[in-house]
mmCIF file of C-alpha atoms in Angstrom:
data_model
loop_
_atom_site.group_PDB
_atom_site.id
_atom_site.type_symbol
_atom_site.label_atom_id
_atom_site.label_comp_id
_atom_site.label_asym_id
_atom_site.label_seq_id
_atom_site.Cartn_x
_atom_site.Cartn_y
_atom_site.Cartn_z
ATOM 1 C CA MET A 1 -22.849 -58.186 -5.378
ATOM 2 C CA LEU A 2 -26.539 -58.759 -4.740
ATOM 3 C CA ALA A 3 -26.804 -55.441 -2.926
ATOM 4 C CA HIS A 4 -25.557 -53.728 -6.080
ATOM 5 C CA ASP A 5 -28.877 -54.473 -7.809
ATOM 6 C CA ILE A 6 -31.231 -55.379 -4.939
ATOM 7 C CA ALA A 7 -32.416 -52.902 -2.297
ATOM 8 C CA ASP A 8 -34.666 -55.347 -0.400
ATOM 9 C CA LYS A 9 -32.835 -55.668 2.945
ATOM 10 C CA PRO A 10 -34.941 -58.564 4.358
ATOM 11 C CA PHE A 11 -34.185 -60.512 1.179
ATOM 12 C CA LEU A 12 -30.439 -59.856 1.464
ATOM 13 C CA LYS A 13 -30.585 -60.838 5.137
ATOM 14 C CA LEU A 14 -32.198 -64.139 4.160
ATOM 15 C CA ILE A 15 -29.397 -64.814 1.639
ATOM 16 C CA ASN A 16 -26.848 -64.038 4.352
ATOM 17 C CA LYS A 17 -28.474 -66.670 6.558
ATOM 18 C CA TRP A 18 -28.180 -69.204 3.741
ATOM 19 C CA LEU A 19 -24.466 -68.495 3.466
ATOM 20 C CA LYS A 20 -24.024 -69.213 7.170
ATOM 21 C CA THR A 21 -26.082 -72.400 7.111
ATOM 22 C CA GLY A 22 -24.084 -75.330 8.438
ATOM 23 C CA ILE A 23 -23.599 -78.771 6.902
ATOM 24 C CA MET A 24 -25.288 -81.758 8.569
ATOM 25 C CA LYS A 25 -22.694 -84.437 9.232
ATOM 26 C CA GLU A 26 -23.074 -87.973 10.543
ATOM 27 C CA GLU A 27 -24.725 -88.455 13.938
ATOM 28 C CA ASN A 28 -26.674 -85.184 13.467
ATOM 29 C CA ILE A 29 -23.595 -83.018 13.963
ATOM 30 C CA ILE A 30 -23.788 -79.610 12.253
ATOM 31 C CA GLU A 31 -20.578 -78.132 10.865
ATOM 32 C CA LYS A 32 -20.698 -74.360 10.430
ATOM 33 C CA SER A 33 -19.837 -72.848 7.031
ATOM 34 C CA LEU A 34 -16.942 -70.396 7.261
ATOM 35 C CA LYS A 35 -16.928 -69.387 3.596
ATOM 36 C CA GLY A 36 -18.600 -70.121 0.306
ATOM 37 C CA THR A 37 -22.067 -71.576 -0.222
ATOM 38 C CA PRO A 38 -23.428 -74.487 1.842
ATOM 39 C CA GLN A 39 -22.424 -77.823 0.331
ATOM 40 C CA GLY A 40 -25.492 -79.575 -1.046
ATOM 41 C CA GLY A 41 -27.735 -76.572 -0.410
ATOM 42 C CA VAL A 42 -30.552 -76.127 -2.933
ATOM 43 C CA ILE A 43 -29.662 -72.447 -3.311
ATOM 44 C CA SER A 44 -25.909 -73.044 -3.762
ATOM 45 C CA PRO A 45 -25.932 -73.461 -7.595
ATOM 46 C CA ILE A 46 -27.977 -70.255 -7.958
ATOM 47 C CA LEU A 47 -25.654 -68.242 -5.723
ATOM 48 C CA ALA A 48 -22.599 -69.683 -7.491
ATOM 49 C CA ASN A 49 -24.011 -68.606 -10.864
ATOM 50 C CA ILE A 50 -24.771 -65.112 -9.574
ATOM 51 C CA TYR A 51 -21.245 -64.832 -8.184
ATOM 52 C CA LEU A 52 -19.669 -65.943 -11.471
ATOM 53 C CA TYR A 53 -21.957 -63.583 -13.398
ATOM 54 C CA TYR A 54 -20.439 -60.584 -11.590
ATOM 55 C CA VAL A 55 -16.892 -61.962 -11.558
ATOM 56 C CA LEU A 56 -16.763 -63.094 -15.199
ATOM 57 C CA ASP A 57 -19.731 -62.174 -17.409
ATOM 58 C CA ILE A 58 -20.018 -58.488 -16.554
ATOM 59 C CA TRP A 59 -16.233 -58.095 -16.399
ATOM 60 C CA PHE A 60 -15.845 -59.610 -19.879
ATOM 61 C CA GLU A 61 -18.592 -57.417 -21.350
ATOM 62 C CA LYS A 62 -17.592 -54.117 -19.710
ATOM 63 C CA VAL A 63 -13.812 -54.410 -19.322
ATOM 64 C CA VAL A 64 -12.286 -57.110 -21.543
ATOM 65 C CA LYS A 65 -14.117 -56.075 -24.713
ATOM 66 C CA SER A 66 -12.997 -52.471 -24.276
ATOM 67 C CA HIS A 67 -9.306 -53.488 -24.060
ATOM 68 C CA VAL A 68 -8.983 -55.867 -27.029
ATOM 69 C CA LYS A 69 -8.150 -54.775 -30.561
ATOM 70 C CA GLY A 70 -10.313 -57.275 -32.447
ATOM 71 C CA GLU A 71 -13.714 -58.874 -32.066
ATOM 72 C CA SER A 72 -14.352 -61.020 -28.989
ATOM 73 C CA MET A 73 -17.179 -63.090 -27.565
ATOM 74 C CA MET A 74 -17.967 -65.373 -24.655
ATOM 75 C CA ILE A 75 -20.391 -68.292 -24.379
ATOM 76 C CA SER A 76 -21.085 -69.591 -20.889
ATOM 77 C CA TYR A 77 -23.283 -72.124 -19.139
ATOM 78 C CA ALA A 78 -23.091 -72.471 -15.339
ATOM 79 C CA ASP A 79 -19.341 -72.656 -14.583
ATOM 80 C CA ASP A 80 -18.255 -73.677 -18.101
ATOM 81 C CA PHE A 81 -17.334 -71.017 -20.636
ATOM 82 C CA VAL A 82 -15.576 -70.509 -23.960
ATOM 83 C CA CYS A 83 -14.031 -67.189 -25.026
ATOM 84 C CA ALA A 84 -13.124 -66.369 -28.615
ATOM 85 C CA PHE A 85 -10.839 -63.630 -29.953
ATOM 86 C CA ARG A 86 -9.933 -62.593 -33.467
ATOM 87 C CA TYR A 87 -6.290 -61.966 -32.558
ATOM 88 C CA LYS A 88 -3.954 -64.331 -30.732
ATOM 89 C CA ARG A 89 -2.366 -61.494 -28.756
ATOM 90 C CA ASP A 90 -5.753 -60.531 -27.303
ATOM 91 C CA ALA A 91 -6.354 -64.137 -26.252
ATOM 92 C CA GLU A 92 -2.947 -64.405 -24.568
ATOM 93 C CA LYS A 93 -3.500 -61.202 -22.592
ATOM 94 C CA PHE A 94 -6.931 -62.407 -21.561
ATOM 95 C CA MET A 95 -5.552 -65.715 -20.222
ATOM 96 C CA VAL A 96 -3.214 -63.808 -17.898
ATOM 97 C CA ALA A 97 -5.891 -61.332 -16.818
ATOM 98 C CA LEU A 98 -8.441 -64.109 -16.270
ATOM 99 C CA GLU A 99 -6.308 -65.956 -13.730
ATOM 100 C CA LYS A 100 -5.653 -62.724 -11.827
ATOM 101 C CA ARG A 101 -9.350 -61.880 -11.893
ATOM 102 C CA PHE A 102 -10.327 -65.292 -10.499
ATOM 103 C CA ASN A 103 -7.657 -65.192 -7.795
ATOM 104 C CA LYS A 104 -8.950 -61.797 -6.678
ATOM 105 C CA PHE A 105 -12.361 -63.345 -5.946
ATOM 106 C CA GLY A 106 -11.122 -66.609 -4.440
ATOM 107 C CA LEU A 107 -11.717 -68.737 -7.532
ATOM 108 C CA GLU A 108 -9.424 -71.078 -9.455
ATOM 109 C CA LEU A 109 -9.397 -72.191 -13.075
ATOM 110 C CA ALA A 110 -9.594 -75.924 -13.714
ATOM 111 C CA LYS A 111 -6.122 -76.322 -15.271
ATOM 112 C CA GLU A 112 -6.962 -79.622 -16.966
ATOM 113 C CA LYS A 113 -9.882 -77.979 -18.792
ATOM 114 C CA THR A 114 -8.257 -74.638 -19.584
ATOM 115 C CA LYS A 115 -6.331 -74.202 -22.829
ATOM 116 C CA LEU A 116 -5.589 -71.701 -25.566
ATOM 117 C CA ILE A 117 -6.104 -73.033 -29.094
ATOM 118 C CA LYS A 118 -6.308 -71.795 -32.647
ATOM 119 C CA PHE A 119 -9.805 -72.378 -34.034
ATOM 120 C CA SER A 120 -10.236 -71.020 -37.553
ATOM 121 C CA ARG A 121 -11.863 -72.217 -40.750
ATOM 122 C CA PHE A 122 -8.802 -70.951 -42.632
ATOM 123 C CA SER A 123 -6.373 -73.363 -40.955
ATOM 124 C CA LYS A 124 -8.312 -76.560 -40.306
ATOM 125 C CA ASP A 125 -5.210 -78.753 -40.541
ATOM 126 C CA ARG A 126 -3.495 -76.751 -37.765
ATOM 127 C CA ASN A 127 -6.544 -76.182 -35.589
ATOM 128 C CA GLY A 128 -7.133 -77.460 -32.110
ATOM 129 C CA GLU A 129 -10.432 -78.749 -30.804
ATOM 130 C CA PHE A 130 -12.286 -78.150 -27.561
ATOM 131 C CA ASP A 131 -14.923 -79.785 -25.376
ATOM 132 C CA PHE A 132 -17.947 -77.836 -24.162
ATOM 133 C CA LEU A 133 -21.127 -79.128 -22.499
ATOM 134 C CA GLY A 134 -20.397 -82.730 -23.435
ATOM 135 C CA PHE A 135 -19.499 -82.081 -27.088
ATOM 136 C CA THR A 136 -16.184 -81.875 -28.945
ATOM 137 C CA PHE A 137 -16.121 -78.990 -31.445
ATOM 138 C CA ARG A 138 -14.009 -79.127 -34.643
ATOM 139 C CA TRP A 139 -13.795 -77.340 -37.988
ATOM 140 C CA ARG A 140 -14.521 -79.643 -40.940
ATOM 141 C CA ILE A 141 -15.494 -79.484 -44.619
ATOM 142 C CA SER A 142 -19.002 -80.776 -45.308
ATOM 143 C CA SER A 143 -19.928 -83.189 -48.105
ATOM 144 C CA LYS A 144 -21.047 -80.112 -50.051
ATOM 145 C CA GLY A 145 -17.623 -78.504 -49.674
ATOM 146 C CA LYS A 146 -18.659 -75.914 -47.105
ATOM 147 C CA ASP A 147 -16.821 -74.967 -43.918
ATOM 148 C CA ILE A 148 -18.734 -76.225 -40.881
ATOM 149 C CA ILE A 149 -18.182 -76.658 -37.153
ATOM 150 C CA THR A 150 -19.038 -80.197 -36.097
ATOM 151 C CA HIS A 151 -19.940 -81.181 -32.562
ATOM 152 C CA THR A 152 -19.836 -84.810 -31.533
ATOM 153 C CA THR A 153 -20.107 -86.468 -28.134
ATOM 154 C CA SER A 154 -16.833 -85.943 -26.282
ATOM 155 C CA LYS A 155 -14.835 -89.068 -25.416
ATOM 156 C CA ASN A 156 -14.926 -88.419 -21.675
ATOM 157 C CA LYS A 157 -18.679 -87.824 -21.603
ATOM 158 C CA PHE A 158 -19.341 -90.872 -23.765
ATOM 159 C CA LYS A 159 -17.232 -93.057 -21.492
ATOM 160 C CA SER A 160 -18.943 -91.629 -18.415
ATOM 161 C CA SER A 161 -22.407 -92.271 -19.894
ATOM 162 C CA VAL A 162 -21.498 -95.872 -20.724
ATOM 163 C CA GLN A 163 -20.286 -96.467 -17.167
ATOM 164 C CA LYS A 164 -23.492 -95.007 -15.726
ATOM 165 C CA ILE A 165 -25.760 -97.116 -17.933
ATOM 166 C CA LYS A 166 -23.652 -100.211 -17.234
ATOM 167 C CA LYS A 167 -24.009 -99.664 -13.488
ATOM 168 C CA TRP A 168 -27.750 -99.083 -13.818
ATOM 169 C CA ILE A 169 -28.368 -102.234 -15.886
ATOM 170 C CA LYS A 170 -26.308 -104.310 -13.459
ATOM 171 C CA GLU A 171 -28.278 -103.003 -10.460
ATOM 172 C CA ASN A 172 -31.670 -103.522 -12.152
ATOM 173 C CA ARG A 173 -31.018 -106.746 -14.068
ATOM 174 C CA ASN A 174 -33.309 -108.794 -11.811
ATOM 175 C CA ASN A 175 -36.381 -106.710 -12.724
ATOM 176 C CA ARG A 176 -38.885 -108.087 -15.206
ATOM 177 C CA LEU A 177 -37.573 -107.532 -18.721
ATOM 178 C CA ARG A 178 -40.577 -105.412 -19.762
ATOM 179 C CA SER A 179 -40.167 -103.108 -16.780
ATOM 180 C CA LEU A 180 -36.402 -102.936 -17.282
ATOM 181 C CA ILE A 181 -36.713 -102.032 -20.976
ATOM 182 C CA ASP A 182 -39.358 -99.364 -20.291
ATOM 183 C CA LEU A 183 -37.135 -97.627 -17.734
ATOM 184 C CA LEU A 184 -34.071 -98.025 -19.926
ATOM 185 C CA ASN A 185 -35.866 -96.433 -22.880
ATOM 186 C CA ILE A 186 -36.702 -93.371 -20.796
ATOM 187 C CA LYS A 187 -32.996 -92.909 -20.058
ATOM 188 C CA LEU A 188 -32.023 -93.439 -23.695
ATOM 189 C CA LYS A 189 -34.666 -90.990 -24.890
ATOM 190 C CA GLY A 190 -33.182 -88.277 -22.684
ATOM 191 C CA TYR A 191 -29.665 -89.128 -23.869
ATOM 192 C CA TYR A 192 -30.642 -89.049 -27.562
ATOM 193 C CA ASN A 193 -32.565 -85.798 -27.134
ATOM 194 C CA TYR A 194 -29.506 -84.067 -25.710
ATOM 195 C CA TYR A 195 -26.826 -85.508 -27.989
ATOM 196 C CA GLY A 196 -29.080 -85.766 -31.057
ATOM 197 C CA VAL A 197 -27.547 -82.993 -33.140
ATOM 198 C CA ILE A 198 -26.529 -82.900 -36.789
ATOM 199 C CA GLY A 199 -23.326 -84.865 -37.420
ATOM 200 C CA ASN A 200 -23.483 -86.937 -34.217
ATOM 201 C CA TYR A 201 -25.617 -89.854 -35.390
ATOM 202 C CA LYS A 202 -22.730 -92.350 -35.457
ATOM 203 C CA MET A 203 -22.037 -91.763 -31.771
ATOM 204 C CA LEU A 204 -25.721 -92.293 -30.969
ATOM 205 C CA GLU A 205 -25.735 -95.550 -32.908
ATOM 206 C CA LYS A 206 -22.585 -96.602 -31.065
ATOM 207 C CA MET A 207 -24.299 -95.976 -27.728
ATOM 208 C CA ASN A 208 -27.348 -97.931 -28.892
ATOM 209 C CA LEU A 209 -25.223 -100.978 -29.762
ATOM 210 C CA ILE A 210 -23.253 -100.803 -26.491
ATOM 211 C CA VAL A 211 -26.491 -100.674 -24.481
ATOM 212 C CA LYS A 212 -27.813 -103.783 -26.256
ATOM 213 C CA ARG A 213 -24.581 -105.673 -25.590
ATOM 214 C CA LEU A 214 -24.570 -104.642 -21.919
ATOM 215 C CA LEU A 215 -28.181 -105.741 -21.623
ATOM 216 C CA TYR A 216 -27.340 -109.072 -23.273
ATOM 217 C CA LYS A 217 -24.408 -109.595 -20.913
ATOM 218 C CA TRP A 218 -26.326 -108.987 -17.709
ATOM 219 C CA MET A 219 -29.482 -110.768 -18.795
ATOM 220 C CA ASN A 220 -27.418 -113.893 -19.352
ATOM 221 C CA ARG A 221 -25.970 -113.568 -15.860
ATOM 222 C CA ARG A 222 -29.339 -113.954 -14.225
ATOM 223 C CA SER A 223 -28.689 -117.679 -14.094
ATOM 224 C CA GLN A 224 -25.553 -119.823 -14.193
ATOM 225 C CA ARG A 225 -26.210 -121.054 -17.702
ATOM 226 C CA ARG A 226 -26.610 -118.848 -20.780
ATOM 227 C CA SER A 227 -30.300 -118.507 -21.659
ATOM 228 C CA PHE A 228 -29.924 -117.364 -25.277
ATOM 229 C CA ASN A 229 -27.325 -116.365 -27.839
ATOM 230 C CA TRP A 230 -26.820 -112.901 -29.326
ATOM 231 C CA LYS A 231 -28.875 -113.617 -32.446
ATOM 232 C CA GLU A 232 -31.826 -114.889 -30.437
ATOM 233 C CA PHE A 233 -31.556 -111.990 -28.027
ATOM 234 C CA SER A 234 -31.512 -109.388 -30.847
ATOM 235 C CA LYS A 235 -34.576 -110.973 -32.401
ATOM 236 C CA LYS A 236 -36.395 -110.969 -29.074
ATOM 237 C CA LEU A 237 -35.635 -107.281 -28.526
ATOM 238 C CA LYS A 238 -36.757 -106.352 -32.011
ATOM 239 C CA GLU A 239 -40.032 -108.270 -31.897
ATOM 240 C CA ARG A 240 -41.127 -107.967 -28.259
ATOM 241 C CA TYR A 241 -38.956 -105.499 -26.346
ATOM 242 C CA PRO A 242 -37.726 -102.786 -28.744
ATOM 243 C CA ILE A 243 -34.872 -100.629 -27.472
ATOM 244 C CA GLN A 244 -35.224 -96.879 -28.029
ATOM 245 C CA ARG A 245 -33.411 -95.849 -31.212
ATOM 246 C CA PRO A 246 -31.851 -92.428 -31.923
ATOM 247 C CA PHE A 247 -34.303 -89.894 -33.325
ATOM 248 C CA THR A 248 -33.537 -89.021 -36.940
ATOM 249 C CA GLU A 249 -36.052 -86.156 -36.783
ATOM 250 C CA SER A 250 -34.146 -84.532 -33.925
ATOM 251 C CA LEU A 251 -31.007 -84.606 -36.043
ATOM 252 C CA ASP A 252 -32.769 -82.818 -38.880
ATOM 253 C CA LYS A 253 -34.203 -80.108 -36.615
ATOM 254 C CA GLN A 254 -31.203 -79.882 -34.279
ATOM 255 C CA MET A 255 -33.437 -80.379 -31.262
ATOM 256 C CA VAL A 256 -31.738 -80.209 -27.875
ATOM 257 C CA ILE A 257 -34.298 -80.950 -25.174
ATOM 258 C CA ASN A 258 -33.392 -82.912 -22.065
ATOM 259 C CA ILE A 259 -30.102 -83.377 -20.264
ATOM 260 C CA TYR A 260 -29.163 -86.983 -19.597
ATOM 261 C CA ALA A 261 -28.673 -87.383 -15.879
#
């Protein structure tokens, strides 16, 4: 695939070496790679994206679009993608062709994430919904009576984020409170920047409250006896150690900046 667009033989030879790079196991034992990209290799995500670009992106643009009767489009990011078709029949044919296409190149669809749904502003009550890049997309009617697509934090991603922040607070609870809050606010800022889109403010506020309660729980477990009640703790946070709040300005401008890791 690379040779299709790149004539630099030394460069292609270097890529070939990467593909044959082994995996370092325990006790300094190297396990040779027989196929695919090296697990954990810094170049692996790039090569995987290039591979999928030829297998899926170009194929969709050059072949799929020329065989469907209605309009079609694809939105992709890394190995996640959403395809839209005007006609149901086109979508059904594509689902069959897609699986065959992937099998041809040694790839598999994630069955639990793959589904065919109706998604139209003209049938909101019968529509499905889908998750993409951490958001759940739905058709709704705005307060002004207009048809809009809302995107809110998906349940799975929200749950995963809560578990990560819970684990982090538990592991760092013995740090000085000022240091702990400063580091926590950096994490929350990244989270709010990514999920701070129009219509998702309630989910951000929910995360903010959960973080405060988790912090309260683990701060009180520093010693055997409870050091303060919830009211006292909330007052202390507000006056001396403010927790990062969701950005209302990012909601107005639909800013999407950092990815919460």
